[in-house]
Amino acid sequence: MRLGRALLLVSAILAAASSARAETTLKGAIEQGSLVIGRTEPGARVALDGKALPVSSGGLFAIGFDRDHGPRATLAVTAPGGKTETMELAVAPRDWNIQRIEGIAPALVTPPPEAMARIRREVALKAASRPVDTDEEWFAGSFIWPAKGTISGVFGSQRVYNGQPKNPHYGVDVAAPTGAAIVAPADGIVRLAEPDMYFEGGLVFIDHGQGVISMMMHMSRIDVKQGEHVRQGQTIGAVGKTGRATGPHLHWGMVWRDARVDPSLLVKGVAARGAVPGTAVGGD
């Protein structure tokens, strides 16, 4: 059975020694596409599937499960005294909307050869703009919708054009008029602010700490600069249809390190299955 969405609290008491105990709690649904917030004893070390994770001075850490994560994950916590305990996590699957469309012109499915050099440069730029160990805890706070509008695309969906599977939709789309305000969904540092990317058009990365980064795409205007600290609710730019977009909307994507996660699950009031197409959002 899938775990519920309502930011349920999963608690595991991990024995650090016979005379001392370290409590680790996980906040969030353990499922594909979810970001989970952990809290443990300050000074403890944490690893997910053998990979060490940053832990804040207050004992906070983030873990994310990619859209296609397998059914199991292992969380290891080493208390300051040196005792390591492990917790086996069952990662619940989610159902994805897969659409098959035939008869699409090839030029609309695959970028032309002359665009490939530019695309490779932009891929390298984006990769260099994603630090994974920023020692901040903004990811552990509440998130709000970055734009006011109607949900027009959801995380995890995928289209198959002429039998060729395209990348899944790694974000949530909010349809809104060109020029409508886009705000920071949570505090963070701007790591990238580029007005003209091939796929994304106007693109902004906001680093919320420990590898959790919001990605705002198709922006018609960017009001922030790289390195700027932004506050939740601060206007960072405007909705547009730049890049590979068929109409004005904001695409809000999110990554945790190398995992693509569903940002809609972090907003209060969103159902267990994530954002629902046609739903009005924003104005939090």
PDB file of C-alpha atoms in Angstrom:
ATOM      1  CA  MET A   1       0.000   0.000   0.000  1.00  0.00           C
ATOM      2  CA  ARG A   2       1.282   3.461  -0.857  1.00  0.00           C
ATOM      3  CA  LEU A   3       2.074   5.790   1.988  1.00  0.00           C
ATOM      4  CA  GLY A   4      -0.152   8.848   2.249  1.00  0.00           C
ATOM      5  CA  ARG A   5       0.982  12.256   1.081  1.00  0.00           C
ATOM      6  CA  ALA A   6       0.106  14.385   4.098  1.00  0.00           C
ATOM      7  CA  LEU A   7       3.745  14.804   5.131  1.00  0.00           C
ATOM      8  CA  LEU A   8       3.431  11.764   7.355  1.00  0.00           C
ATOM      9  CA  LEU A   9       6.129  11.239   9.951  1.00  0.00           C
ATOM     10  CA  VAL A  10       8.071   7.992   9.840  1.00  0.00           C
ATOM     11  CA  SER A  11      10.059   7.493  13.027  1.00  0.00           C
ATOM     12  CA  ALA A  12      12.846   5.019  13.562  1.00  0.00           C
ATOM     13  CA  ILE A  13      14.621   4.663  16.886  1.00  0.00           C
ATOM     14  CA  LEU A  14      18.208   3.751  16.124  1.00  0.00           C
ATOM     15  CA  ALA A  15      20.247   2.381  19.032  1.00  0.00           C
ATOM     16  CA  ALA A  16      23.580   4.192  19.303  1.00  0.00           C
ATOM     17  CA  ALA A  17      24.745   2.278  22.391  1.00  0.00           C
ATOM     18  CA  SER A  18      23.178   0.425  25.284  1.00  0.00           C
ATOM     19  CA  SER A  19      23.179   3.577  27.389  1.00  0.00           C
ATOM     20  CA  ALA A  20      22.347   6.114  24.659  1.00  0.00           C
ATOM     21  CA  ARG A  21      19.871   6.265  21.794  1.00  0.00           C
ATOM     22  CA  ALA A  22      19.751   8.418  18.655  1.00  0.00           C
ATOM     23  CA  GLU A  23      16.330   9.123  17.156  1.00  0.00           C
ATOM     24  CA  THR A  24      16.032   9.660  13.412  1.00  0.00           C
ATOM     25  CA  THR A  25      12.777  10.909  11.920  1.00  0.00           C
ATOM     26  CA  LEU A  26      11.771  11.134   8.262  1.00  0.00           C
ATOM     27  CA  LYS A  27       9.120  13.620   7.147  1.00  0.00           C
ATOM     28  CA  GLY A  28       7.426  12.952   3.802  1.00  0.00           C
ATOM     29  CA  ALA A  29       6.039  10.051   1.797  1.00  0.00           C
ATOM     30  CA  ILE A  30       8.575   7.357   0.912  1.00  0.00           C
ATOM     31  CA  GLU A  31       7.694   7.056  -2.771  1.00  0.00           C
ATOM     32  CA  GLN A  32       8.982   7.676  -6.276  1.00  0.00           C
ATOM     33  CA  GLY A  33       9.504  11.377  -6.953  1.00  0.00           C
ATOM     34  CA  SER A  34       9.404  12.462  -3.314  1.00  0.00           C
ATOM     35  CA  LEU A  35      11.731  14.656  -1.279  1.00  0.00           C
ATOM     36  CA  VAL A  36      12.017  13.525   2.334  1.00  0.00           C
ATOM     37  CA  ILE A  37      13.328  15.629   5.200  1.00  0.00           C
ATOM     38  CA  GLY A  38      15.331  13.809   7.863  1.00  0.00           C
ATOM     39  CA  ARG A  39      16.325  14.834  11.348  1.00  0.00           C
ATOM     40  CA  THR A  40      18.875  13.024  13.481  1.00  0.00           C
ATOM     41  CA  GLU A  41      21.224  13.670  16.355  1.00  0.00           C
ATOM     42  CA  PRO A  42      23.593  16.604  15.691  1.00  0.00           C
ATOM     43  CA  GLY A  43      27.005  15.257  14.780  1.00  0.00           C
ATOM     44  CA  ALA A  44      25.638  12.020  13.305  1.00  0.00           C
ATOM     45  CA  ARG A  45      26.676  10.826   9.836  1.00  0.00           C
ATOM     46  CA  VAL A  46      24.084   9.722   7.273  1.00  0.00           C
ATOM     47  CA  ALA A  47      24.362   7.663   4.081  1.00  0.00           C
ATOM     48  CA  LEU A  48      21.735   6.567   1.550  1.00  0.00           C
ATOM     49  CA  ASP A  49      22.560   3.396  -0.367  1.00  0.00           C
ATOM     50  CA  GLY A  50      26.197   3.780   0.648  1.00  0.00           C
ATOM     51  CA  LYS A  51      26.555   7.431  -0.420  1.00  0.00           C
ATOM     52  CA  ALA A  52      27.364   9.929   2.327  1.00  0.00           C
ATOM     53  CA  LEU A  53      24.946  12.841   2.690  1.00  0.00           C
ATOM     54  CA  PRO A  54      25.490  16.277   4.219  1.00  0.00           C
ATOM     55  CA  VAL A  55      23.917  16.826   7.637  1.00  0.00           C
ATOM     56  CA  SER A  56      23.385  20.322   9.039  1.00  0.00           C
ATOM     57  CA  SER A  57      24.701  21.381  12.430  1.00  0.00           C
ATOM     58  CA  GLY A  58      21.164  20.925  13.709  1.00  0.00           C
ATOM     59  CA  GLY A  59      20.914  17.340  12.410  1.00  0.00           C
ATOM     60  CA  LEU A  60      18.764  18.050   9.317  1.00  0.00           C
ATOM     61  CA  PHE A  61      19.301  16.257   6.015  1.00  0.00           C
ATOM     62  CA  ALA A  62      17.470  15.723   2.718  1.00  0.00           C
ATOM     63  CA  ILE A  63      16.941  12.550   0.703  1.00  0.00           C
ATOM     64  CA  GLY A  64      15.171  12.271  -2.627  1.00  0.00           C
ATOM     65  CA  PHE A  65      13.737   9.413  -4.651  1.00  0.00           C
ATOM     66  CA  ASP A  66      13.867   9.751  -8.434  1.00  0.00           C
ATOM     67  CA  ARG A  67      10.820   9.162 -10.646  1.00  0.00           C
ATOM     68  CA  ASP A  68      12.129   5.697 -11.528  1.00  0.00           C
ATOM     69  CA  HIS A  69      13.656   4.734  -8.177  1.00  0.00           C
ATOM     70  CA  GLY A  70      13.501   1.041  -7.364  1.00  0.00           C
ATOM     71  CA  PRO A  71      11.427  -0.493  -4.550  1.00  0.00           C
ATOM     72  CA  ARG A  72      14.128  -0.424  -1.868  1.00  0.00           C
ATOM     73  CA  ALA A  73      16.624   1.991  -0.311  1.00  0.00           C
ATOM     74  CA  THR A  74      18.932   1.677   2.689  1.00  0.00           C
ATOM     75  CA  LEU A  75      19.456   4.544   5.117  1.00  0.00           C
ATOM     76  CA  ALA A  76      22.452   4.280   7.455  1.00  0.00           C
ATOM     77  CA  VAL A  77      22.931   6.584  10.434  1.00  0.00           C
ATOM     78  CA  THR A  78      26.153   6.619  12.434  1.00  0.00           C
ATOM     79  CA  ALA A  79      25.758   8.216  15.857  1.00  0.00           C
ATOM     80  CA  PRO A  80      28.516  10.498  17.211  1.00  0.00           C
ATOM     81  CA  GLY A  81      29.672   7.610  19.379  1.00  0.00           C
ATOM     82  CA  GLY A  82      30.396   5.484  16.308  1.00  0.00           C
ATOM     83  CA  LYS A  83      27.487   3.024  16.371  1.00  0.00           C
ATOM     84  CA  THR A  84      25.885   2.557  12.925  1.00  0.00           C
ATOM     85  CA  GLU A  85      22.319   1.400  12.462  1.00  0.00           C
ATOM     86  CA  THR A  86      20.479   0.894   9.191  1.00  0.00           C
ATOM     87  CA  MET A  87      16.879   1.317   8.149  1.00  0.00           C
ATOM     88  CA  GLU A  88      15.443  -0.429   5.098  1.00  0.00           C
ATOM     89  CA  LEU A  89      13.017   1.849   3.256  1.00  0.00           C
ATOM     90  CA  ALA A  90      10.232   0.543   1.012  1.00  0.00           C
ATOM     91  CA  VAL A  91       9.861   3.072  -1.838  1.00  0.00           C
ATOM     92  CA  ALA A  92       6.262   3.035  -3.057  1.00  0.00           C
ATOM     93  CA  PRO A  93       5.664   3.206  -6.827  1.00  0.00           C
ATOM     94  CA  ARG A  94       3.543   5.887  -8.504  1.00  0.00           C
ATOM     95  CA  ASP A  95       1.455   5.641 -11.653  1.00  0.00           C
ATOM     96  CA  TRP A  96       2.545   7.862 -14.561  1.00  0.00           C
ATOM     97  CA  ASN A  97       0.464   9.198 -17.433  1.00  0.00           C
ATOM     98  CA  ILE A  98       1.973   7.904 -20.698  1.00  0.00           C
ATOM     99  CA  GLN A  99       0.668   9.365 -23.987  1.00  0.00           C
ATOM    100  CA  ARG A 100       1.429   7.881 -27.421  1.00  0.00           C
ATOM    101  CA  ILE A 101       1.204  10.292 -30.358  1.00  0.00           C
ATOM    102  CA  GLU A 102       1.835   9.401 -34.011  1.00  0.00           C
ATOM    103  CA  GLY A 103       2.300  11.522 -37.116  1.00  0.00           C
ATOM    104  CA  ILE A 104       4.447  14.261 -35.533  1.00  0.00           C
ATOM    105  CA  ALA A 105       6.912  16.046 -37.847  1.00  0.00           C
ATOM    106  CA  PRO A 106      10.442  14.760 -37.050  1.00  0.00           C
ATOM    107  CA  ALA A 107      11.797  18.309 -36.636  1.00  0.00           C
ATOM    108  CA  LEU A 108       9.484  18.780 -33.648  1.00  0.00           C
ATOM    109  CA  VAL A 109      10.695  15.573 -31.995  1.00  0.00           C
ATOM    110  CA  THR A 110      14.478  15.842 -32.401  1.00  0.00           C
ATOM    111  CA  PRO A 111      16.500  19.094 -32.363  1.00  0.00           C
ATOM    112  CA  PRO A 112      18.207  19.900 -35.686  1.00  0.00           C
ATOM    113  CA  PRO A 113      21.920  19.011 -35.990  1.00  0.00           C
ATOM    114  CA  GLU A 114      22.983  22.664 -36.003  1.00  0.00           C
ATOM    115  CA  ALA A 115      21.538  23.084 -32.488  1.00  0.00           C
ATOM    116  CA  MET A 116      23.517  20.243 -30.907  1.00  0.00           C
ATOM    117  CA  ALA A 117      26.702  22.215 -30.148  1.00  0.00           C
ATOM    118  CA  ARG A 118      24.663  24.851 -28.327  1.00  0.00           C
ATOM    119  CA  ILE A 119      22.728  22.203 -26.404  1.00  0.00           C
ATOM    120  CA  ARG A 120      25.960  20.540 -25.252  1.00  0.00           C
ATOM    121  CA  ARG A 121      27.339  23.867 -24.009  1.00  0.00           C
ATOM    122  CA  GLU A 122      24.153  24.549 -22.079  1.00  0.00           C
ATOM    123  CA  VAL A 123      24.125  21.075 -20.536  1.00  0.00           C
ATOM    124  CA  ALA A 124      27.639  21.720 -19.187  1.00  0.00           C
ATOM    125  CA  LEU A 125      26.599  25.146 -17.877  1.00  0.00           C
ATOM    126  CA  LYS A 126      23.614  23.706 -16.034  1.00  0.00           C
ATOM    127  CA  ALA A 127      25.687  20.907 -14.518  1.00  0.00           C
ATOM    128  CA  ALA A 128      28.281  23.395 -13.250  1.00  0.00           C
ATOM    129  CA  SER A 129      25.528  25.455 -11.609  1.00  0.00           C
ATOM    130  CA  ARG A 130      24.300  22.694  -9.312  1.00  0.00           C
ATOM    131  CA  PRO A 131      26.407  22.429  -6.134  1.00  0.00           C
ATOM    132  CA  VAL A 132      25.419  19.430  -4.034  1.00  0.00           C
ATOM    133  CA  ASP A 133      26.762  20.279  -0.583  1.00  0.00           C
ATOM    134  CA  THR A 134      25.494  23.780   0.236  1.00  0.00           C
ATOM    135  CA  ASP A 135      25.264  23.852   4.040  1.00  0.00           C
ATOM    136  CA  GLU A 136      21.813  25.423   4.358  1.00  0.00           C
ATOM    137  CA  GLU A 137      18.447  24.207   5.677  1.00  0.00           C
ATOM    138  CA  TRP A 138      15.979  26.146   3.526  1.00  0.00           C
ATOM    139  CA  PHE A 139      14.740  22.885   1.973  1.00  0.00           C
ATOM    140  CA  ALA A 140      13.291  21.880   5.348  1.00  0.00           C
ATOM    141  CA  GLY A 141      10.841  24.787   5.511  1.00  0.00           C
ATOM    142  CA  SER A 142       7.493  25.215   3.813  1.00  0.00           C
ATOM    143  CA  PHE A 143       7.145  25.792   0.063  1.00  0.00           C
ATOM    144  CA  ILE A 144       4.587  27.896  -1.815  1.00  0.00           C
ATOM    145  CA  TRP A 145       3.473  27.924  -5.443  1.00  0.00           C
ATOM    146  CA  PRO A 146       5.855  30.108  -7.473  1.00  0.00           C
ATOM    147  CA  ALA A 147       3.093  31.306  -9.805  1.00  0.00           C
ATOM    148  CA  LYS A 148      -0.658  31.839  -9.793  1.00  0.00           C
ATOM    149  CA  GLY A 149      -2.531  29.954 -12.498  1.00  0.00           C
ATOM    150  CA  THR A 150      -3.846  26.548 -13.529  1.00  0.00           C
ATOM    151  CA  ILE A 151      -1.968  23.249 -13.460  1.00  0.00           C
ATOM    152  CA  SER A 152      -1.383  22.253 -17.092  1.00  0.00           C
ATOM    153  CA  GLY A 153       1.313  19.604 -16.702  1.00  0.00           C
ATOM    154  CA  VAL A 154       2.307  17.214 -13.937  1.00  0.00           C
ATOM    155  CA  PHE A 155       5.462  15.483 -12.791  1.00  0.00           C
ATOM    156  CA  GLY A 156       6.304  12.090 -14.255  1.00  0.00           C
ATOM    157  CA  SER A 157       4.107  12.146 -17.342  1.00  0.00           C
ATOM    158  CA  GLN A 158       5.687  11.065 -20.619  1.00  0.00           C
ATOM    159  CA  ARG A 159       4.948  11.242 -24.333  1.00  0.00           C
ATOM    160  CA  VAL A 160       5.948   8.745 -26.999  1.00  0.00           C
ATOM    161  CA  TYR A 161       6.185  10.490 -30.401  1.00  0.00           C
ATOM    162  CA  ASN A 162       6.122   8.263 -33.487  1.00  0.00           C
ATOM    163  CA  GLY A 163       7.103   5.355 -31.246  1.00  0.00           C
ATOM    164  CA  GLN A 164      10.078   7.242 -29.796  1.00  0.00           C
ATOM    165  CA  PRO A 165       9.878   7.746 -26.010  1.00  0.00           C
ATOM    166  CA  LYS A 166      10.864  11.244 -24.925  1.00  0.00           C
ATOM    167  CA  ASN A 167      12.185  12.233 -21.533  1.00  0.00           C
ATOM    168  CA  PRO A 168       9.547  12.226 -18.794  1.00  0.00           C
ATOM    169  CA  HIS A 169       8.115  15.564 -17.684  1.00  0.00           C
ATOM    170  CA  TYR A 170      10.337  16.350 -14.692  1.00  0.00           C
ATOM    171  CA  GLY A 171       8.290  19.122 -13.130  1.00  0.00           C
ATOM    172  CA  VAL A 172       4.903  20.755 -12.768  1.00  0.00           C
ATOM    173  CA  ASP A 173       3.513  23.344 -15.201  1.00  0.00           C
ATOM    174  CA  VAL A 174       1.426  26.352 -14.162  1.00  0.00           C
ATOM    175  CA  ALA A 175      -0.357  28.028 -17.069  1.00  0.00           C
ATOM    176  CA  ALA A 176      -0.517  31.811 -16.661  1.00  0.00           C
ATOM    177  CA  PRO A 177      -0.403  34.907 -18.893  1.00  0.00           C
ATOM    178  CA  THR A 178       2.912  36.191 -20.186  1.00  0.00           C
ATOM    179  CA  GLY A 179       4.237  38.728 -17.692  1.00  0.00           C
ATOM    180  CA  ALA A 180       2.553  37.192 -14.639  1.00  0.00           C
ATOM    181  CA  ALA A 181       4.797  37.236 -11.582  1.00  0.00           C
ATOM    182  CA  ILE A 182       7.013  34.311 -10.609  1.00  0.00           C
ATOM    183  CA  VAL A 183       8.113  34.218  -6.963  1.00  0.00           C
ATOM    184  CA  ALA A 184      10.640  32.174  -5.024  1.00  0.00           C
ATOM    185  CA  PRO A 185       8.875  29.084  -3.590  1.00  0.00           C
ATOM    186  CA  ALA A 186      11.265  29.074  -0.611  1.00  0.00           C
ATOM    187  CA  ASP A 187      14.419  30.860   0.513  1.00  0.00           C
ATOM    188  CA  GLY A 188      17.566  30.135  -1.430  1.00  0.00           C
ATOM    189  CA  ILE A 189      20.547  31.344  -3.443  1.00  0.00           C
ATOM    190  CA  VAL A 190      20.331  31.961  -7.199  1.00  0.00           C
ATOM    191  CA  ARG A 191      22.849  29.658  -8.871  1.00  0.00           C
ATOM    192  CA  LEU A 192      21.900  30.296 -12.495  1.00  0.00           C
ATOM    193  CA  ALA A 193      20.034  33.129 -14.240  1.00  0.00           C
ATOM    194  CA  GLU A 194      20.062  32.730 -18.028  1.00  0.00           C
ATOM    195  CA  PRO A 195      17.533  34.470 -20.290  1.00  0.00           C
ATOM    196  CA  ASP A 196      17.911  32.352 -23.441  1.00  0.00           C
ATOM    197  CA  MET A 197      18.461  28.603 -23.136  1.00  0.00           C
ATOM    198  CA  TYR A 198      17.568  26.332 -26.056  1.00  0.00           C
ATOM    199  CA  PHE A 199      15.051  24.122 -24.268  1.00  0.00           C
ATOM    200  CA  GLU A 200      14.202  26.143 -21.159  1.00  0.00           C
ATOM    201  CA  GLY A 201      14.253  29.723 -22.480  1.00  0.00           C
ATOM    202  CA  GLY A 202      14.560  32.020 -19.460  1.00  0.00           C
ATOM    203  CA  LEU A 203      15.971  29.780 -16.720  1.00  0.00           C
ATOM    204  CA  VAL A 204      16.653  30.330 -13.015  1.00  0.00           C
ATOM    205  CA  PHE A 205      18.115  27.855 -10.494  1.00  0.00           C
ATOM    206  CA  ILE A 206      17.403  28.475  -6.787  1.00  0.00           C
ATOM    207  CA  ASP A 207      19.545  26.463  -4.369  1.00  0.00           C
ATOM    208  CA  HIS A 208      17.600  25.548  -1.208  1.00  0.00           C
ATOM    209  CA  GLY A 209      20.534  23.729   0.389  1.00  0.00           C
ATOM    210  CA  GLN A 210      22.044  20.221   0.364  1.00  0.00           C
ATOM    211  CA  GLY A 211      21.492  19.697  -3.354  1.00  0.00           C
ATOM    212  CA  VAL A 212      17.798  20.689  -3.404  1.00  0.00           C
ATOM    213  CA  ILE A 213      17.395  23.073  -6.353  1.00  0.00           C
ATOM    214  CA  SER A 214      14.277  24.616  -7.892  1.00  0.00           C
ATOM    215  CA  MET A 215      14.405  25.151 -11.655  1.00  0.00           C
ATOM    216  CA  MET A 216      12.158  27.847 -13.154  1.00  0.00           C
ATOM    217  CA  MET A 217      11.778  27.658 -16.941  1.00  0.00           C
ATOM    218  CA  HIS A 218      10.293  29.525 -19.941  1.00  0.00           C
ATOM    219  CA  MET A 219      10.537  32.881 -18.167  1.00  0.00           C
ATOM    220  CA  SER A 220       9.929  36.062 -20.175  1.00  0.00           C
ATOM    221  CA  ARG A 221      11.846  38.194 -17.670  1.00  0.00           C
ATOM    222  CA  ILE A 222      14.466  37.509 -14.996  1.00  0.00           C
ATOM    223  CA  ASP A 223      14.737  39.925 -12.060  1.00  0.00           C
ATOM    224  CA  VAL A 224      17.520  38.245 -10.065  1.00  0.00           C
ATOM    225  CA  LYS A 225      21.227  37.631 -10.506  1.00  0.00           C
ATOM    226  CA  GLN A 226      23.521  34.694  -9.903  1.00  0.00           C
ATOM    227  CA  GLY A 227      24.659  34.615  -6.260  1.00  0.00           C
ATOM    228  CA  GLU A 228      21.682  36.621  -4.992  1.00  0.00           C
ATOM    229  CA  HIS A 229      19.920  35.441  -1.827  1.00  0.00           C
ATOM    230  CA  VAL A 230      16.162  35.393  -2.396  1.00  0.00           C
ATOM    231  CA  ARG A 231      13.378  35.130   0.154  1.00  0.00           C
ATOM    232  CA  GLN A 232      10.209  33.084  -0.140  1.00  0.00           C
ATOM    233  CA  GLY A 233       7.575  35.091  -2.018  1.00  0.00           C
ATOM    234  CA  GLN A 234      10.095  37.486  -3.585  1.00  0.00           C
ATOM    235  CA  THR A 235       9.449  38.193  -7.277  1.00  0.00           C
ATOM    236  CA  ILE A 236      12.217  36.624  -9.370  1.00  0.00           C
ATOM    237  CA  GLY A 237      10.806  37.226 -12.855  1.00  0.00           C
ATOM    238  CA  ALA A 238       7.786  36.703 -15.080  1.00  0.00           C
ATOM    239  CA  VAL A 239       5.945  33.911 -16.886  1.00  0.00           C
ATOM    240  CA  GLY A 240       6.643  33.480 -20.598  1.00  0.00           C
ATOM    241  CA  LYS A 241       6.801  30.973 -23.435  1.00  0.00           C
ATOM    242  CA  THR A 242      10.506  31.153 -24.205  1.00  0.00           C
ATOM    243  CA  GLY A 243      12.542  28.132 -25.252  1.00  0.00           C
ATOM    244  CA  ARG A 244      10.677  25.004 -26.352  1.00  0.00           C
ATOM    245  CA  ALA A 245       7.207  26.003 -25.158  1.00  0.00           C
ATOM    246  CA  THR A 246       3.895  26.054 -27.001  1.00  0.00           C
ATOM    247  CA  GLY A 247       2.202  28.589 -24.734  1.00  0.00           C
ATOM    248  CA  PRO A 248       2.872  30.818 -21.724  1.00  0.00           C
ATOM    249  CA  HIS A 249       3.454  28.877 -18.533  1.00  0.00           C
ATOM    250  CA  LEU A 250       5.935  28.309 -15.742  1.00  0.00           C
ATOM    251  CA  HIS A 251       7.674  24.950 -15.555  1.00  0.00           C
ATOM    252  CA  TRP A 252       8.813  24.334 -11.960  1.00  0.00           C
ATOM    253  CA  GLY A 253      11.275  21.476 -11.737  1.00  0.00           C
ATOM    254  CA  MET A 254      13.312  20.270  -8.788  1.00  0.00           C
ATOM    255  CA  VAL A 255      16.355  18.091  -8.241  1.00  0.00           C
ATOM    256  CA  TRP A 256      17.986  16.598  -5.179  1.00  0.00           C
ATOM    257  CA  ARG A 257      21.559  15.888  -6.223  1.00  0.00           C
ATOM    258  CA  ASP A 258      21.009  13.652  -9.299  1.00  0.00           C
ATOM    259  CA  ALA A 259      17.405  12.688  -8.495  1.00  0.00           C
ATOM    260  CA  ARG A 260      14.446  14.424 -10.164  1.00  0.00           C
ATOM    261  CA  VAL A 261      11.708  15.003  -7.598  1.00  0.00           C
ATOM    262  CA  ASP A 262       8.146  16.345  -7.689  1.00  0.00           C
ATOM    263  CA  PRO A 263       8.075  19.887  -6.246  1.00  0.00           C
ATOM    264  CA  SER A 264       4.284  19.913  -5.970  1.00  0.00           C
ATOM    265  CA  LEU A 265       4.482  17.373  -3.124  1.00  0.00           C
ATOM    266  CA  LEU A 266       6.172  20.022  -0.960  1.00  0.00           C
ATOM    267  CA  VAL A 267       3.299  22.508  -1.181  1.00  0.00           C
ATOM    268  CA  LYS A 268       0.700  22.372   1.572  1.00  0.00           C
ATOM    269  CA  GLY A 269      -2.652  20.950   0.520  1.00  0.00           C
ATOM    270  CA  VAL A 270      -1.498  18.980  -2.538  1.00  0.00           C
ATOM    271  CA  ALA A 271      -3.024  15.506  -2.800  1.00  0.00           C
ATOM    272  CA  ALA A 272      -1.060  12.286  -2.353  1.00  0.00           C
ATOM    273  CA  ARG A 273      -0.737  11.791  -6.120  1.00  0.00           C
ATOM    274  CA  GLY A 274       0.727  15.263  -6.618  1.00  0.00           C
ATOM    275  CA  ALA A 275      -0.653  18.228  -8.533  1.00  0.00           C
ATOM    276  CA  VAL A 276      -3.876  17.622 -10.484  1.00  0.00           C
ATOM    277  CA  PRO A 277      -4.341  19.049 -14.010  1.00  0.00           C
ATOM    278  CA  GLY A 278      -6.917  21.832 -14.173  1.00  0.00           C
ATOM    279  CA  THR A 279      -6.486  22.837 -10.540  1.00  0.00           C
ATOM    280  CA  ALA A 280      -6.097  26.545  -9.751  1.00  0.00           C
ATOM    281  CA  VAL A 281      -3.014  27.221  -7.624  1.00  0.00           C
ATOM    282  CA  GLY A 282      -1.028  30.125  -6.257  1.00  0.00           C
ATOM    283  CA  GLY A 283      -1.857  33.184  -4.257  1.00  0.00           C
ATOM    284  CA  ASP A 284      -0.603  31.389  -1.126  1.00  0.00           C
TER     285      ASP A 284
END
